[in-house]
Coordinates of C-alpha atoms and ligand atoms in Angstrom, one line a residue:
M1 CA -67.3 -57.6 35.3
D2 CA -65.9 -59.0 38.4
T3 CA -64.6 -56.5 41.2
G4 CA -62.6 -56.8 43.9
T5 CA -59.5 -58.7 42.1
A6 CA -56.3 -59.3 44.0
Y7 CA -55.0 -57.7 40.1
G8 CA -52.8 -54.5 40.4
K9 CA -52.5 -54.8 44.3
K10 CA -49.7 -53.9 45.9
P11 CA -47.4 -53.9 48.9
G12 CA -48.8 -52.7 52.7
T13 CA -46.6 -50.8 54.9
Y14 CA -46.8 -51.2 58.1
R15 CA -46.5 -49.2 60.7
K16 CA -42.9 -47.8 61.7
E17 CA -43.4 -46.4 65.0
L18 CA -44.8 -48.8 66.4
A19 CA -42.8 -51.8 64.5
E20 CA -39.2 -51.1 65.3
V21 CA -37.5 -51.7 68.0
S22 CA -33.9 -49.8 67.0
A23 CA -32.7 -46.9 69.7
G24 CA -33.5 -44.3 67.3
T25 CA -36.3 -45.3 66.4
P26 CA -39.6 -44.3 68.2
M27 CA -40.8 -47.9 69.8
G28 CA -37.1 -48.2 70.2
E29 CA -36.7 -45.6 72.8
L30 CA -40.5 -45.9 75.0
L31 CA -38.9 -49.6 75.6
R32 CA -35.3 -48.3 75.8
R33 CA -37.1 -47.2 79.3
Y34 CA -37.9 -49.8 80.2
W35 CA -35.7 -53.6 82.3
H36 CA -35.3 -56.8 79.9
P37 CA -35.2 -59.9 80.4
I38 CA -32.2 -61.6 78.0
G39 CA -31.3 -64.6 79.2
M40 CA -31.8 -67.1 82.4
I41 CA -29.8 -66.5 85.8
S42 CA -28.2 -70.1 85.0
S43 CA -28.0 -69.6 81.0
L44 CA -25.0 -67.0 81.3
D45 CA -21.2 -68.5 82.9
S46 CA -17.1 -68.0 81.8
T47 CA -18.4 -68.7 78.3
P48 CA -19.6 -64.6 76.5
R49 CA -22.0 -65.9 74.6
K50 CA -23.6 -63.0 71.9
V51 CA -26.8 -62.0 72.9
K52 CA -29.6 -59.7 70.7
I53 CA -31.6 -57.9 72.3
L54 CA -34.2 -53.9 70.5
G55 CA -31.8 -54.7 67.9
E56 CA -28.3 -54.1 69.5
E57 CA -25.8 -57.3 69.0
L58 CA -23.5 -57.7 72.5
I59 CA -22.1 -60.3 74.4
A60 CA -23.4 -62.0 78.2
F61 CA -21.5 -63.2 80.5
R62 CA -20.5 -63.8 84.1
D63 CA -17.2 -63.4 85.5
G64 CA -15.7 -65.1 88.5
S65 CA -17.3 -63.7 91.3
G66 CA -20.7 -64.2 90.2
K67 CA -21.3 -61.1 88.4
P68 CA -23.1 -61.0 85.3
G69 CA -21.7 -58.4 82.4
L70 CA -23.1 -57.0 79.2
V71 CA -20.7 -55.4 77.0
H72 CA -20.6 -54.0 73.1
P73 CA -19.2 -56.6 71.1
R74 CA -16.0 -54.0 69.4
C75 CA -13.3 -54.2 72.4
A76 CA -13.3 -50.6 72.3
H77 CA -9.4 -51.1 72.1
R78 CA -9.3 -52.0 67.7
G79 CA -12.4 -53.2 67.4
T80 CA -12.0 -57.6 67.6
T81 CA -15.1 -59.1 69.2
L82 CA -14.8 -59.5 73.0
Y83 CA -17.0 -62.9 71.9
Y84 CA -13.7 -64.5 71.9
G85 CA -12.8 -63.4 75.2
K86 CA -11.7 -65.0 78.4
V87 CA -13.7 -64.5 81.2
E88 CA -12.1 -64.0 84.3
E89 CA -12.6 -63.3 88.0
R90 CA -12.5 -60.0 87.5
G91 CA -14.1 -58.9 83.7
I92 CA -13.3 -59.9 80.5
R93 CA -10.8 -60.3 79.0
C94 CA -9.4 -58.9 74.5
C95 CA -8.4 -62.3 73.1
Y96 CA -6.6 -59.5 71.0
H97 CA -3.7 -57.6 73.5
G98 CA -5.2 -58.4 76.7
W99 CA -7.2 -55.3 77.5
L100 CA -9.5 -56.9 81.0
W101 CA -12.9 -55.0 81.4
D102 CA -15.1 -55.4 84.3
V103 CA -18.9 -55.5 84.3
Q104 CA -19.1 -51.4 84.1
G105 CA -16.4 -50.9 80.7
H106 CA -13.2 -50.3 83.0
C107 CA -10.5 -51.1 81.5
L108 CA -8.0 -52.8 84.1
E109 CA -4.7 -53.5 82.6
Q110 CA -3.4 -53.4 79.5
P111 CA -0.3 -55.9 79.5
C112 CA 1.0 -54.4 76.4
E113 CA 1.5 -50.4 78.4
A114 CA 4.1 -49.8 80.7
D115 CA 3.2 -50.0 84.5
G116 CA -0.5 -52.3 82.8
G117 CA -1.6 -49.1 81.5
A118 CA -1.9 -47.6 84.8
R119 CA -1.6 -44.2 83.1
S120 CA -3.4 -44.9 80.5
R121 CA -6.3 -47.0 81.0
G122 CA -8.4 -45.3 83.2
N123 CA -9.0 -42.9 79.6
V124 CA -11.1 -45.8 77.8
R125 CA -14.2 -47.4 79.0
Q126 CA -16.3 -50.4 76.8
P127 CA -19.3 -49.5 76.8
W128 CA -21.4 -51.4 79.2
Y129 CA -25.6 -51.9 80.2
P130 CA -26.6 -52.7 84.0
L131 CA -28.0 -55.9 84.8
E132 CA -30.2 -56.8 87.4
E133 CA -31.7 -60.3 88.2
R134 CA -34.3 -61.5 89.9
Y135 CA -37.1 -64.4 88.6
G136 CA -34.7 -66.4 87.3
L137 CA -33.9 -63.8 84.9
V138 CA -30.7 -61.8 83.6
F139 CA -32.8 -58.0 83.3
A140 CA -30.9 -55.2 81.2
Y141 CA -31.1 -51.4 80.3
L142 CA -30.4 -50.1 77.7
G143 CA -32.1 -46.7 78.3
P144 CA -30.2 -43.0 79.2
P145 CA -28.5 -44.1 82.3
E146 CA -30.5 -40.7 83.4
K147 CA -34.4 -42.6 83.7
K148 CA -32.9 -45.6 84.5
P149 CA -36.1 -47.1 86.7
V150 CA -36.0 -49.4 89.0
L151 CA -36.6 -53.2 88.3
P152 CA -40.1 -53.9 89.0
R153 CA -42.0 -55.9 91.2
Y154 CA -45.1 -57.9 90.7
D155 CA -47.4 -59.9 93.0
C156 CA -48.2 -62.5 91.4
L157 CA -44.5 -63.9 91.6
E158 CA -43.2 -62.1 95.3
E159 CA -46.4 -63.2 97.4
L160 CA -46.1 -66.7 97.0
A161 CA -48.6 -69.5 99.2
L162 CA -46.5 -72.3 101.8
G163 CA -45.0 -74.2 99.1
E164 CA -45.3 -72.2 96.0
F165 CA -41.4 -71.0 94.5
I166 CA -40.8 -69.3 90.6
E167 CA -39.8 -70.8 87.9
A168 CA -38.7 -69.2 85.2
D169 CA -38.1 -70.5 81.0
D170 CA -36.7 -69.3 78.3
S171 CA -38.2 -72.1 75.6
S172 CA -40.9 -70.1 74.6
I173 CA -44.3 -71.1 76.5
G174 CA -46.9 -69.0 75.0
G175 CA -45.6 -68.8 71.1
G176 CA -46.6 -72.0 70.2
G177 CA -43.6 -73.4 68.9
P178 CA -39.7 -73.2 69.0
P179 CA -37.4 -70.5 71.3
L180 CA -37.2 -67.1 68.4
V181 CA -40.5 -67.3 66.5
P182 CA -39.8 -64.9 63.3
C183 CA -42.0 -62.6 63.7
N184 CA -42.3 -58.3 64.4
W185 CA -42.8 -59.0 68.7
L186 CA -45.8 -56.8 68.3
Q187 CA -48.1 -58.9 66.4
H188 CA -46.9 -61.4 69.8
W189 CA -48.3 -59.3 71.6
E190 CA -51.8 -57.6 70.8
N191 CA -52.6 -61.4 70.4
V192 CA -52.8 -61.3 73.7
V193 CA -55.7 -59.2 73.8
D194 CA -57.1 -60.7 71.1
P195 CA -59.8 -62.8 73.3
F196 CA -62.1 -64.1 69.8
H197 CA -59.0 -66.2 68.3
V198 CA -59.2 -68.8 71.5
P199 CA -62.3 -70.3 71.2
I200 CA -62.0 -70.0 66.6
L201 CA -57.5 -70.6 66.5
H202 CA -57.6 -73.0 69.8
G203 CA -61.2 -74.4 70.2
S204 CA -61.6 -75.6 67.2
F205 CA -59.4 -74.3 64.3
S206 CA -57.5 -77.0 65.6
G207 CA -59.2 -79.3 67.8
A208 CA -59.5 -78.2 71.3
Q209 CA -56.1 -77.2 72.0
F210 CA -56.8 -75.8 75.4
V211 CA -59.4 -77.6 77.4
A212 CA -63.0 -77.6 76.2
Q213 CA -64.5 -74.9 78.4
M214 CA -62.1 -72.1 76.4
G215 CA -63.9 -73.0 73.5
A216 CA -67.0 -71.3 74.1
M217 CA -67.3 -67.5 72.8
P218 CA -66.6 -65.4 75.6
K219 CA -68.3 -62.3 75.8
V220 CA -65.8 -59.4 76.0
R221 CA -65.0 -56.6 77.9
F222 CA -61.6 -54.5 76.7
D223 CA -60.3 -51.8 79.3
V224 CA -57.1 -49.0 79.0
T225 CA -56.0 -49.7 82.9
P226 CA -52.7 -47.9 84.0
R227 CA -50.3 -49.7 82.7
G228 CA -51.5 -51.4 79.3
V229 CA -55.1 -53.3 78.4
K230 CA -56.9 -55.6 80.1
V231 CA -59.3 -57.7 78.9
E232 CA -62.1 -59.3 80.9
S233 CA -63.6 -62.4 79.3
L234 CA -66.8 -64.4 80.9
R235 CA -67.5 -67.8 79.6
P236 CA -70.5 -70.2 80.5
A237 CA -69.0 -73.2 82.9
E238 CA -70.6 -76.2 85.3
G239 CA -73.0 -75.8 87.8
G240 CA -74.6 -72.7 85.7
K241 CA -71.8 -71.0 87.0
V242 CA -69.9 -68.3 85.1
H243 CA -66.2 -68.4 84.3
R244 CA -63.9 -64.2 84.3
R245 CA -60.3 -64.9 82.8
V246 CA -58.7 -61.3 83.0
T247 CA -56.3 -61.3 81.3
E248 CA -53.3 -58.3 80.6
V249 CA -51.1 -56.9 78.7
V250 CA -48.2 -54.5 81.3
M251 CA -46.0 -52.3 80.2
P252 CA -43.8 -52.5 78.4
T253 CA -44.0 -56.9 76.3
L254 CA -45.2 -58.1 79.3
R255 CA -48.2 -61.1 78.5
V256 CA -50.1 -61.6 81.7
V257 CA -51.7 -64.6 80.9
P258 CA -53.5 -66.8 83.6
N259 CA -53.2 -71.2 81.9
P260 CA -55.3 -71.8 79.4
R261 CA -56.0 -75.2 80.5
V262 CA -58.1 -73.8 83.4
A263 CA -55.9 -75.6 85.6
K264 CA -56.7 -73.7 88.4
Y265 CA -58.9 -70.6 90.0
G266 CA -56.9 -67.8 91.1
K267 CA -54.6 -64.4 90.9
V268 CA -52.2 -65.5 87.5
E269 CA -49.9 -68.4 87.7
S270 CA -47.0 -66.2 85.6
I271 CA -45.8 -64.1 83.2
G272 CA -44.3 -63.6 80.0
W273 CA -41.9 -61.1 78.4
V274 CA -41.8 -61.0 74.7
L275 CA -39.1 -59.7 74.2
P276 CA -37.4 -58.4 70.1
I277 CA -34.4 -59.6 69.3
D278 CA -34.9 -57.2 66.2
D279 CA -38.3 -56.2 63.9
T280 CA -38.7 -59.0 62.7
N281 CA -38.0 -61.8 65.4
F282 CA -38.9 -62.1 69.5
R283 CA -38.5 -64.5 72.5
I284 CA -40.6 -65.1 75.3
Y285 CA -39.1 -65.8 78.4
V286 CA -41.6 -67.1 81.8
A287 CA -41.5 -66.9 85.2
G288 CA -44.1 -68.4 87.3
R289 CA -45.2 -69.9 90.7
V290 CA -45.5 -72.9 90.5
T291 CA -44.9 -76.5 93.5
E292 CA -42.3 -78.4 91.4
K293 CA -40.5 -78.6 89.6
G294 CA -40.9 -78.2 86.0
E295 CA -44.2 -77.3 86.8
L296 CA -44.2 -74.7 84.2
G297 CA -43.5 -77.0 81.3
R298 CA -46.6 -78.0 81.5
F299 CA -48.2 -74.8 80.1
R300 CA -46.8 -75.4 77.2
S301 CA -49.6 -76.7 74.1
K302 CA -49.5 -79.3 72.4
M303 CA -51.3 -80.9 69.0
A304 CA -53.1 -84.1 68.5
G305 CA -50.4 -85.2 71.4
K306 CA -47.4 -83.8 69.2
F307 CA -45.6 -80.8 70.8
W308 CA -44.7 -77.9 67.6
W309 CA -41.9 -79.5 66.5
E310 CA -42.8 -83.4 66.2
L311 CA -45.3 -82.4 63.8
S312 CA -44.9 -82.3 60.6
E313 CA -46.0 -80.0 58.0
E314 CA -48.8 -81.6 56.7
E315 CA -49.4 -82.2 60.6
H316 CA -49.0 -78.4 61.0
R317 CA -51.2 -76.9 58.5
Q318 CA -54.0 -79.4 59.3
Y319 CA -52.9 -77.8 63.6
P320 CA -52.4 -74.5 62.9
G321 CA -51.5 -72.8 66.1
D322 CA -50.3 -69.3 67.3
Y323 CA -47.4 -69.3 66.1
E324 CA -49.3 -70.3 62.6
A325 CA -51.2 -67.1 62.9
Q326 CA -48.4 -64.3 64.0
T327 CA -46.0 -66.2 61.8
G328 CA -48.5 -66.5 58.3
Q329 CA -49.1 -62.5 58.7
G330 CA -45.6 -62.1 57.3
P331 CA -42.3 -60.5 59.3
I332 CA -44.0 -57.6 60.1
T333 CA -47.7 -57.8 59.3
W334 CA -49.8 -54.6 56.9
H335 CA -51.2 -52.8 58.9
S336 CA -52.3 -50.4 55.4
D337 CA -54.0 -53.9 55.2
E338 CA -56.0 -54.2 58.0
H339 CA -59.5 -53.7 58.6
L340 CA -59.8 -54.6 61.6
S341 CA -63.2 -54.6 63.6
G342 CA -65.5 -55.0 66.5
S343 CA -63.4 -58.5 67.6
D344 CA -60.7 -56.1 67.6
G345 CA -61.2 -53.1 70.1
G346 CA -58.6 -55.1 72.4
V347 CA -55.8 -54.3 69.1
A348 CA -57.2 -50.8 68.6
R349 CA -56.9 -49.8 72.3
L350 CA -53.5 -51.2 72.7
R351 CA -52.1 -49.3 69.8
R352 CA -53.9 -45.8 71.3
F353 CA -52.6 -46.4 74.3
L354 CA -48.8 -47.3 73.0
E355 CA -49.4 -44.0 71.3
Q356 CA -49.8 -42.3 73.6
Q357 CA -47.0 -43.6 75.3
L358 CA -44.4 -42.8 72.7
K359 CA -45.7 -38.8 72.9
I360 CA -45.1 -39.1 76.4
V361 CA -41.8 -40.2 76.1
A362 CA -41.1 -37.8 72.4
D363 CA -42.4 -34.6 74.9
G364 CA -39.3 -35.5 77.6
G365 CA -42.0 -37.4 79.9
D366 CA -41.5 -41.3 82.2
P367 CA -43.5 -43.9 80.5
A368 CA -46.1 -46.0 82.2
C369 CA -45.1 -48.2 85.0
V370 CA -41.5 -46.4 85.1
A371 CA -41.3 -46.5 88.8
F372 CA -37.7 -44.1 91.0
S373 CA -38.6 -45.5 94.2
E374 CA -38.7 -49.7 95.2
K375 CA -41.9 -48.6 96.8
D376 CA -43.4 -47.6 93.7
A377 CA -42.1 -50.1 91.3
Y378 CA -43.8 -52.6 93.5
V379 CA -46.6 -53.8 90.7
R380 CA -50.5 -54.9 91.5
L381 CA -52.2 -57.1 88.2
E382 CA -55.7 -57.7 87.7
A383 CA -55.0 -60.8 85.6
G384 CA -56.8 -64.4 87.4
Q385 CA -60.0 -66.0 86.3
R386 CA -62.4 -67.7 89.0
L387 CA -65.7 -69.3 88.5
E388 CA -68.3 -66.7 89.6
D389 CA -72.6 -67.0 90.4
A390 CA -74.3 -65.7 88.1
A391 CA -76.7 -63.9 90.1
D392 CA -73.0 -62.1 91.2
R393 CA -72.5 -60.8 87.9
A394 CA -76.7 -59.6 87.9
A395 CA -75.2 -58.0 91.4
Ligands
FES401 S1 -8.5 -55.4 70.3 FE1 -9.3 -55.9 72.2 S2 -7.8 -55.4 73.3 FE2 -6.8 -55.2 71.6
FE2_402 FE1 -53.4 -67.5 71.7

């Protein structure tokens, strides 16, 4: 008799506590203890923009004095959307009755009320979120105000060599496809601690997508760090040397991956933030050290000499990359149907690490990488790559 057939197969289930990001869910509350990038500094101007972060729809703008603002879309007066508002020197003015809101939601004018609302406007507040700008990106904090941490600084983006500067990118470099990726953010984040997909998906299945060296099956070590999980991959390199490559995932959603094209050795060049838009969509913001404008774009993968969006359906099938593999797991992968193996040690460690962080928050504590002073908010990363003598490794 045949066994193991698909007959009667039921749909699988996913781990809600890991995947779902809306306010009030366990992961949603954990992620709301951190700053997240919501756009490029250059993308905010006097046109109100719809943004969606962690399942919340919001309106972003920059007032006439240069201050960035992020507010709830429903005007606190009678609820029309501020998407149709006009941005002025001091804030955003609602299209319906002209109430003027500043970037912290204070009501500055109520033109239809006596004295411009001098007596009443102090009683109403437009719900808002704090923003900070750094590394070419705008970061938002959507969590409890009393738990707002200091926006961290990362050594690889702070310690610049002569001629280097920081460039940001919002085109989803490293996502393998278009800027918006229609699947759960964790599918992408887990991919960072899955070094064995590199020689298969990127090294042989679709031809060498990076450089030949990355096609070798690595010797791998997984470790939990105070920040998340790190992966050390060793591969044979030219001259009998060893190529040592360390990648990290760092709370809350950081992807700290040295350039897989092995352009240069040393400390990791860039950081990617996986921004969960909602449960089934994410995007990636990147900031990195460069010496030329547009250099980050060269990190972008090509298949058969073409960018992802230039490939035909047949070519996507012929050269699947990260986008195909991760969206191919479905909008939210079925954790119930997985068979984790030894090579999934990074994924298993990351999930355990996240479970611990969820528990810390549920118990009223502060999760990993949350700091309340500038001094403690300076993060030293281990990610990078170097060539070592085989003898050094043995020692
Ligand atoms: S609804 Fe916004 S001012 Fe009335
Ligand atoms: Fe990949």
